[in-house]
PDB file of C-alpha atoms in Angstrom:
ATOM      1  CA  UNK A   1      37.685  39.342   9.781  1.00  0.00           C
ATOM      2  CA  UNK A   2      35.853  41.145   6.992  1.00  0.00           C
ATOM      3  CA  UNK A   3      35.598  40.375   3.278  1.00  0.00           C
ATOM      4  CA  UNK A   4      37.789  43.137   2.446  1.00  0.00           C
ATOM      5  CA  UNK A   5      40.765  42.283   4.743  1.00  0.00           C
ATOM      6  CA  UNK A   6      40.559  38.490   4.110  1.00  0.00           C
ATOM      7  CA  UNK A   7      42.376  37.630   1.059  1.00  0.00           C
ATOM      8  CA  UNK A   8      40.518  36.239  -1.912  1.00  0.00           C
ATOM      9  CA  UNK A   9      42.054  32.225  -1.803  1.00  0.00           C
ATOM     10  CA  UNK A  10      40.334  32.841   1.555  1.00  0.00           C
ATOM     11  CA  UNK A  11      37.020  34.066   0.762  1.00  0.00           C
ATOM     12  CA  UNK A  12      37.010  31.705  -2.608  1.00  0.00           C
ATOM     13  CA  UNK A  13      37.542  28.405   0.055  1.00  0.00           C
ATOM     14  CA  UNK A  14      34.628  29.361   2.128  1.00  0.00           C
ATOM     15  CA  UNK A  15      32.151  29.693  -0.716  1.00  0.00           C
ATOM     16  CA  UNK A  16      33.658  26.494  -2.307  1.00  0.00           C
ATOM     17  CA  UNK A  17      34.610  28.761  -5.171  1.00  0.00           C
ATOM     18  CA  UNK A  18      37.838  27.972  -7.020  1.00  0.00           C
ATOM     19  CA  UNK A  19      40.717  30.916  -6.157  1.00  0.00           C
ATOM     20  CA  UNK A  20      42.293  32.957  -8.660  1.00  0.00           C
ATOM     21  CA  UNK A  21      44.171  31.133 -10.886  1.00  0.00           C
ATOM     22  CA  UNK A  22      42.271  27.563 -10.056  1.00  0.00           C
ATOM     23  CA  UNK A  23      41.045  26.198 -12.837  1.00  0.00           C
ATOM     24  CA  UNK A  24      36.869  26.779 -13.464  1.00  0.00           C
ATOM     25  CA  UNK A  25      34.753  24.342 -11.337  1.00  0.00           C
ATOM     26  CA  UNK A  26      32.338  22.885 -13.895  1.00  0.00           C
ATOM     27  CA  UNK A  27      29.039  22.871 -14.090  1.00  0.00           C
ATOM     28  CA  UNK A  28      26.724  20.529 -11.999  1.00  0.00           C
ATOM     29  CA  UNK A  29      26.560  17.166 -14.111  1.00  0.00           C
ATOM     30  CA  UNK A  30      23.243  17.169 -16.502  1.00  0.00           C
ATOM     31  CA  UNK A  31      22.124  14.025 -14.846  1.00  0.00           C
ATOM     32  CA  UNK A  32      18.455  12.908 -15.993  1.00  0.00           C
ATOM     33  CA  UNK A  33      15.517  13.103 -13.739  1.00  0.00           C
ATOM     34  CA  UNK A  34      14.921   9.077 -13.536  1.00  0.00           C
ATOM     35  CA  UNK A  35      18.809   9.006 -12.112  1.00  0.00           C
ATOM     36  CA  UNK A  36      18.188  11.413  -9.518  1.00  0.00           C
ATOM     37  CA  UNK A  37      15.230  10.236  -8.502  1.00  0.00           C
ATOM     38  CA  UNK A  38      17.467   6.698  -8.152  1.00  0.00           C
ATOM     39  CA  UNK A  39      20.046   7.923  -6.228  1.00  0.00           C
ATOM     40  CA  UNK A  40      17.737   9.618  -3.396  1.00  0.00           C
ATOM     41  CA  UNK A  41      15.867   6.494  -3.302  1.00  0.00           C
ATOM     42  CA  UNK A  42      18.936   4.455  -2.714  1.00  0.00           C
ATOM     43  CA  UNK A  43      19.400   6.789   0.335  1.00  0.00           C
ATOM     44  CA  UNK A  44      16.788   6.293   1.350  1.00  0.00           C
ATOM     45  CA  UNK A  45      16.011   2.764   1.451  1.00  0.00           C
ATOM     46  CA  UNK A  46      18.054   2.820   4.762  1.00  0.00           C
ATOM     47  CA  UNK A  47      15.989   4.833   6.562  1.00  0.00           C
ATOM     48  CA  UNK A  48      13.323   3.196   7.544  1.00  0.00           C
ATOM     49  CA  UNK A  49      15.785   0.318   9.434  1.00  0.00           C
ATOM     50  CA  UNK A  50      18.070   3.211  10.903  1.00  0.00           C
ATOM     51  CA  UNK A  51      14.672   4.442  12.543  1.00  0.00           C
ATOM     52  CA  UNK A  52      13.357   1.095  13.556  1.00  0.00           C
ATOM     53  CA  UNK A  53      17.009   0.405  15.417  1.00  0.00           C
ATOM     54  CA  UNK A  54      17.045   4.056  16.559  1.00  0.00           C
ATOM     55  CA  UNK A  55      13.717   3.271  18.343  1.00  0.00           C
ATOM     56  CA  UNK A  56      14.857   0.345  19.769  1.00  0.00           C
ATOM     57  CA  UNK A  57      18.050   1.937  21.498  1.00  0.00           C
ATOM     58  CA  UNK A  58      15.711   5.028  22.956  1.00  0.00           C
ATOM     59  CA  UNK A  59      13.655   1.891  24.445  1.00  0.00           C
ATOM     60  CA  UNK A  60      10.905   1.231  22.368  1.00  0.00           C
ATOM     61  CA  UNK A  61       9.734  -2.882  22.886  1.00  0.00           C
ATOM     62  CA  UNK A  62      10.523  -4.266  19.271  1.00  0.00           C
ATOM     63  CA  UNK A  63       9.171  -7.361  20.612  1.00  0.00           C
ATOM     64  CA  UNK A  64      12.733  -8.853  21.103  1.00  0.00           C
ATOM     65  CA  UNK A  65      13.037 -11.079  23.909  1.00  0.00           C
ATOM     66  CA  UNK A  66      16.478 -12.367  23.857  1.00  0.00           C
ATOM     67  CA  UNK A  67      19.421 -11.331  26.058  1.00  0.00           C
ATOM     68  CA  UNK A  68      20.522  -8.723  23.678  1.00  0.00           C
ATOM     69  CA  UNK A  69      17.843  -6.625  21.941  1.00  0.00           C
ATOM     70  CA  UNK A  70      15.382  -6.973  25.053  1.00  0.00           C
ATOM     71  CA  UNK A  71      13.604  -3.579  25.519  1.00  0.00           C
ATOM     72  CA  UNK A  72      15.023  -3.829  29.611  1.00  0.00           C
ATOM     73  CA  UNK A  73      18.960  -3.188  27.893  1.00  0.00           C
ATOM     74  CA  UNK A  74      17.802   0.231  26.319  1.00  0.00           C
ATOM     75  CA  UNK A  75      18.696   2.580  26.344  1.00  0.00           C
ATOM     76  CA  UNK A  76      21.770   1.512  27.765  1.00  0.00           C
ATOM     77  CA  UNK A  77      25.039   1.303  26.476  1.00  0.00           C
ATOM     78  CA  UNK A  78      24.065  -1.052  23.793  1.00  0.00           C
ATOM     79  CA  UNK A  79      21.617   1.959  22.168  1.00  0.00           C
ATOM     80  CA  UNK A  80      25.196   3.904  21.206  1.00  0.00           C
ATOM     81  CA  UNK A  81      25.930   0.998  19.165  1.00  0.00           C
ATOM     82  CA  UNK A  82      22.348   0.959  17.013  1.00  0.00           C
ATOM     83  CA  UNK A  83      22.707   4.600  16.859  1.00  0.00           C
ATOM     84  CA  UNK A  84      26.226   4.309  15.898  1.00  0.00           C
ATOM     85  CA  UNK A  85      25.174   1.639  13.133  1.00  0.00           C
ATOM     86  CA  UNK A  86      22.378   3.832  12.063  1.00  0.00           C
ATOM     87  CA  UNK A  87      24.163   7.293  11.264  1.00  0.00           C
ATOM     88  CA  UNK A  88      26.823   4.977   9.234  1.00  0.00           C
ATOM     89  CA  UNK A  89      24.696   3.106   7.603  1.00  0.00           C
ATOM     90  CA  UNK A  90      23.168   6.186   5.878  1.00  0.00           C
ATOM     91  CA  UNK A  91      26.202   7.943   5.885  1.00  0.00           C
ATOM     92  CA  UNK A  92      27.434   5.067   3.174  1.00  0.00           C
ATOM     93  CA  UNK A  93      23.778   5.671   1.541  1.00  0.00           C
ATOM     94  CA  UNK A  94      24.285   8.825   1.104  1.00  0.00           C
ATOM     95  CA  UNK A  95      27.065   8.357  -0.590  1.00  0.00           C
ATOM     96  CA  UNK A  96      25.035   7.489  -3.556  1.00  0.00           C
ATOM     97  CA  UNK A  97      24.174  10.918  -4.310  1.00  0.00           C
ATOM     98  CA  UNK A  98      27.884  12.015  -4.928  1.00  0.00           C
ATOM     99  CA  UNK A  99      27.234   9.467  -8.579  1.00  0.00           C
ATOM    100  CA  UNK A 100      24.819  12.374  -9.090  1.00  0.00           C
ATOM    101  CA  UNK A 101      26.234  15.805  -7.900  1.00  0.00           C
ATOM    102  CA  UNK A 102      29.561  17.873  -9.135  1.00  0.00           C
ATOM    103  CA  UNK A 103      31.777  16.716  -5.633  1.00  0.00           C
ATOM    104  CA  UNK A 104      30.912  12.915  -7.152  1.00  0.00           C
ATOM    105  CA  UNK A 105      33.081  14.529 -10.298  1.00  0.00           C
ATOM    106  CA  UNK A 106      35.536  16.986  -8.338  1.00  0.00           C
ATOM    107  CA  UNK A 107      36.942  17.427  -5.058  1.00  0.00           C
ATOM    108  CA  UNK A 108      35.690  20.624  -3.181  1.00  0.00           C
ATOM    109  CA  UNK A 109      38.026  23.177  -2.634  1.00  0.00           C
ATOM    110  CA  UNK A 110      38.045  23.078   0.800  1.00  0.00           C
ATOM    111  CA  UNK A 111      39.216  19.468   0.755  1.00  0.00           C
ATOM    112  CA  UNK A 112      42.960  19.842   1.882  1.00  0.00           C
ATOM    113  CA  UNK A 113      45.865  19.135  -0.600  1.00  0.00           C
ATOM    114  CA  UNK A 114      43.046  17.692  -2.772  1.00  0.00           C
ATOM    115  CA  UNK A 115      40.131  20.325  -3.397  1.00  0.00           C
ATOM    116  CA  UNK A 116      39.335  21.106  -6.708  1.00  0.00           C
ATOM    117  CA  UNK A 117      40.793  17.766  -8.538  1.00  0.00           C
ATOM    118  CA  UNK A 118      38.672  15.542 -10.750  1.00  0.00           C
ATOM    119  CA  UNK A 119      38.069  12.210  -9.249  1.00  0.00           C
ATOM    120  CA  UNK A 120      39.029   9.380 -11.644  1.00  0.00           C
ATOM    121  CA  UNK A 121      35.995   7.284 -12.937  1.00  0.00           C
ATOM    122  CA  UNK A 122      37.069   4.193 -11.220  1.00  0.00           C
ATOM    123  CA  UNK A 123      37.607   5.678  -8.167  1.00  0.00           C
ATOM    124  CA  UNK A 124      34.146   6.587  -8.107  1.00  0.00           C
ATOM    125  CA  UNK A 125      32.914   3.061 -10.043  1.00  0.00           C
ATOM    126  CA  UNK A 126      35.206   0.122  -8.934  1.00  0.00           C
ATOM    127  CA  UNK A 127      33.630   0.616  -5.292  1.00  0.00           C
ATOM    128  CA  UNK A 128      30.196   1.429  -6.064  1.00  0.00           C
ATOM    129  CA  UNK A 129      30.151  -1.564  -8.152  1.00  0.00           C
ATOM    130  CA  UNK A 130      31.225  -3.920  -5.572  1.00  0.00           C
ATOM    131  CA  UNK A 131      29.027  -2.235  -2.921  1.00  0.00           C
ATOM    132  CA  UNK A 132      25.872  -2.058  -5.223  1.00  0.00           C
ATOM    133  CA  UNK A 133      27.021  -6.593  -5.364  1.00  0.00           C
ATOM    134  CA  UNK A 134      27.965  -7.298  -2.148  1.00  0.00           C
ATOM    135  CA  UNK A 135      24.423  -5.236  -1.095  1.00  0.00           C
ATOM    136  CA  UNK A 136      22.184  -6.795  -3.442  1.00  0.00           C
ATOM    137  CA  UNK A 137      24.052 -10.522  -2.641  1.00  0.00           C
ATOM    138  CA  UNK A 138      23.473  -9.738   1.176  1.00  0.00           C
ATOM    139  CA  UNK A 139      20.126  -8.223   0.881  1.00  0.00           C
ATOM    140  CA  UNK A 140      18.500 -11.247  -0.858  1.00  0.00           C
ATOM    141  CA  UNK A 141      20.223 -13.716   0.724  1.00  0.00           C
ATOM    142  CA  UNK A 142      18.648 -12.307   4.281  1.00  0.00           C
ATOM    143  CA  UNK A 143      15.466 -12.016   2.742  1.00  0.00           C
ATOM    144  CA  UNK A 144      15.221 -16.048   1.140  1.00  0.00           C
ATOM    145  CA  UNK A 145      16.202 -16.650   5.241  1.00  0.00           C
ATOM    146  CA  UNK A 146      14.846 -14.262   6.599  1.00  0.00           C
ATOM    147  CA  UNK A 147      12.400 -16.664   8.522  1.00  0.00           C
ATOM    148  CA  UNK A 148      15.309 -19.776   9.165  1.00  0.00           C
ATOM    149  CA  UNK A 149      16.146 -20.631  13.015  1.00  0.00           C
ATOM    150  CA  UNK A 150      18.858 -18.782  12.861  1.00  0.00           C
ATOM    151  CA  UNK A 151      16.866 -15.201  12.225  1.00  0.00           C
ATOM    152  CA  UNK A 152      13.450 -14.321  12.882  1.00  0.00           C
ATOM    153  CA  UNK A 153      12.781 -17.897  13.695  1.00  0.00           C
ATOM    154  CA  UNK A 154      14.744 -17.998  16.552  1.00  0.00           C
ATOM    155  CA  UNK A 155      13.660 -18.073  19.814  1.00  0.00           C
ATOM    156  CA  UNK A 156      13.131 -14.515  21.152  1.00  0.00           C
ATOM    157  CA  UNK A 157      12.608 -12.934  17.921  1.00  0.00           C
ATOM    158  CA  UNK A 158       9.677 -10.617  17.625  1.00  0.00           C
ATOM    159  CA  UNK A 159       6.161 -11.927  16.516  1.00  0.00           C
ATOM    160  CA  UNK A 160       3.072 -10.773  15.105  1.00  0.00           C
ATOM    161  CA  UNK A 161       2.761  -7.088  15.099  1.00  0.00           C
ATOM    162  CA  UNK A 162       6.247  -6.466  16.132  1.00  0.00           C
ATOM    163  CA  UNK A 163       7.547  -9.251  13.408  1.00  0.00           C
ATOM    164  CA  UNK A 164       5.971  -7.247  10.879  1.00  0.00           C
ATOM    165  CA  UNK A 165       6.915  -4.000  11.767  1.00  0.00           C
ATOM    166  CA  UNK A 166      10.515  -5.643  11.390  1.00  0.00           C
ATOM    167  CA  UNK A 167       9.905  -6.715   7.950  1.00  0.00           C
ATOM    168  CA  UNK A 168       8.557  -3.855   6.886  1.00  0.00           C
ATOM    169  CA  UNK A 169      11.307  -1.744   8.328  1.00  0.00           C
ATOM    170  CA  UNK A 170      14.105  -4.319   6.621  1.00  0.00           C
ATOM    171  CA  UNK A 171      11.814  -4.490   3.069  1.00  0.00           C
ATOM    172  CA  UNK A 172      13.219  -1.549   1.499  1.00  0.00           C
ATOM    173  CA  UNK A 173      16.492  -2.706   1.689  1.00  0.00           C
ATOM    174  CA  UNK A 174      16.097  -4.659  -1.113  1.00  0.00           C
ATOM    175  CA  UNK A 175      16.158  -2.135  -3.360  1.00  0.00           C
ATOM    176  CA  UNK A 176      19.366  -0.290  -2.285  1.00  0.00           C
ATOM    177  CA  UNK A 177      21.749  -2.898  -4.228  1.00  0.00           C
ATOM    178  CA  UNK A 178      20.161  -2.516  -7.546  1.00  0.00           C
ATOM    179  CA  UNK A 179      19.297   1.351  -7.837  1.00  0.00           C
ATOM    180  CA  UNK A 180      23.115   1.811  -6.513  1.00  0.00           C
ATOM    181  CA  UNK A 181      23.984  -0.345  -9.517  1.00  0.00           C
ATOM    182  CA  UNK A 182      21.598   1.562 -12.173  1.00  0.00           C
ATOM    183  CA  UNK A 183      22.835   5.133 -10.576  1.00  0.00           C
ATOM    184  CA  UNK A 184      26.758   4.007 -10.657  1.00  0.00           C
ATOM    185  CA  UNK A 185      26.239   3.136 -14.567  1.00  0.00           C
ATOM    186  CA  UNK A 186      24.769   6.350 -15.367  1.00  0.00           C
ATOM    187  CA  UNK A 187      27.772   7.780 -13.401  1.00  0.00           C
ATOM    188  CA  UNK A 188      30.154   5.553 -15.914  1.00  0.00           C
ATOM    189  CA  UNK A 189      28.339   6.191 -18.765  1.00  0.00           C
ATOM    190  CA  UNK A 190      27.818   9.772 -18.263  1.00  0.00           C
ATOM    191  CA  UNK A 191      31.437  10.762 -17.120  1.00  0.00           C
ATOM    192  CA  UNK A 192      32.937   8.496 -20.011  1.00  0.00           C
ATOM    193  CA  UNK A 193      30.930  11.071 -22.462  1.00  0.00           C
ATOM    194  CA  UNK A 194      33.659  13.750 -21.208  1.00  0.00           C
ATOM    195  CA  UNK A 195      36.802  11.876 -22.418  1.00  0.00           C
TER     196      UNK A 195
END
């Protein structure tokens, strides 16, 4: 169908535009450099695990030898489940970035029943504030046992190289729960401003 048969509520919800009548979509939140820059490192500090478990499931020897996460299982249908874990695990990351970006502040359009609404602040704080805890509580509480029998000093767990590839891998991690924390209260502070 062409532009100038399809109607304009049409053509406005496929360039996320607001239709005639909507009210105007604001513009993109003035968010400071440092926050931005906190927010895409919060995504990012799950990549380097998603890749490190995405290796593992296409068969690369992490040095595993247990029953489970032995490089004879993958792939196999175990690798669907890393993978799986992966792509959700930076799908909540990414998350992060809507505490930075106008669909953090307002629907899109295209969302059904709901486009174009403002989200309420807590909506958008309450769980970011528990996820930025419960990730920072779980992040250093692996890392002070990271090394206990019951982790990577259990039998089968990789060693040398392998073990340090791991760590590396798992490191950044660490940071995800507190730059989640410093974005989401530049999110508060800045979207309390508007009221």
């Amino acid at each position: 169908m062409s532009d100038t048969v399809s109607s304009p509520r049409r053509r406005a919800v496929a360039s996320g535009a607001p239709a005639a009548g909507a009210p105007p979509v604001p513009s993109a939140p003035r968010v400071p450099r440092s926050i931005r820059l906190a927010a895409h490192a919060a995504a990012l500090t799950l990549v380097p695990s998603g890749l490190w478990r995405i290796a593992i499931a296409l068969g690369w020897d992490s040095g595993f030898t247990d029953e489970h996460l032995r490089p004879e299982n993958f792939p196999g249908a175990e690798s669907f489940y890393l993978i799986g874990l992966s792509l959700l695990a930076e799908a909540v990351g990414l998350l992060t970035l809507g505490l930075i970006h106008r669909w953090g502040e307002q629907l899109p359009y295209w969302v059904p029943f709901l486009g174009g609404r403002r989200i309420p602040v807590p909506a958008a704080v309450i769980p970011a504030s528990i996820g930025a805890a419960l990730v920072t509580l779980i992040t250093v509480s692996g890392a002070f046992n990271w090394n206990d029998a019951d982790n990577m000093g259990a039998p089968g767990s990789p060693e040398g190289v392998h073990y340090w590839v791991m760590t590396a891998c798992y490191l950044p991690l660490l940071a995800w729960g507190p730059l989640l924390a410093v974005v989401t209260a530049a999110y508060y502070r800045r979207r309390r401003r508007e009221h």
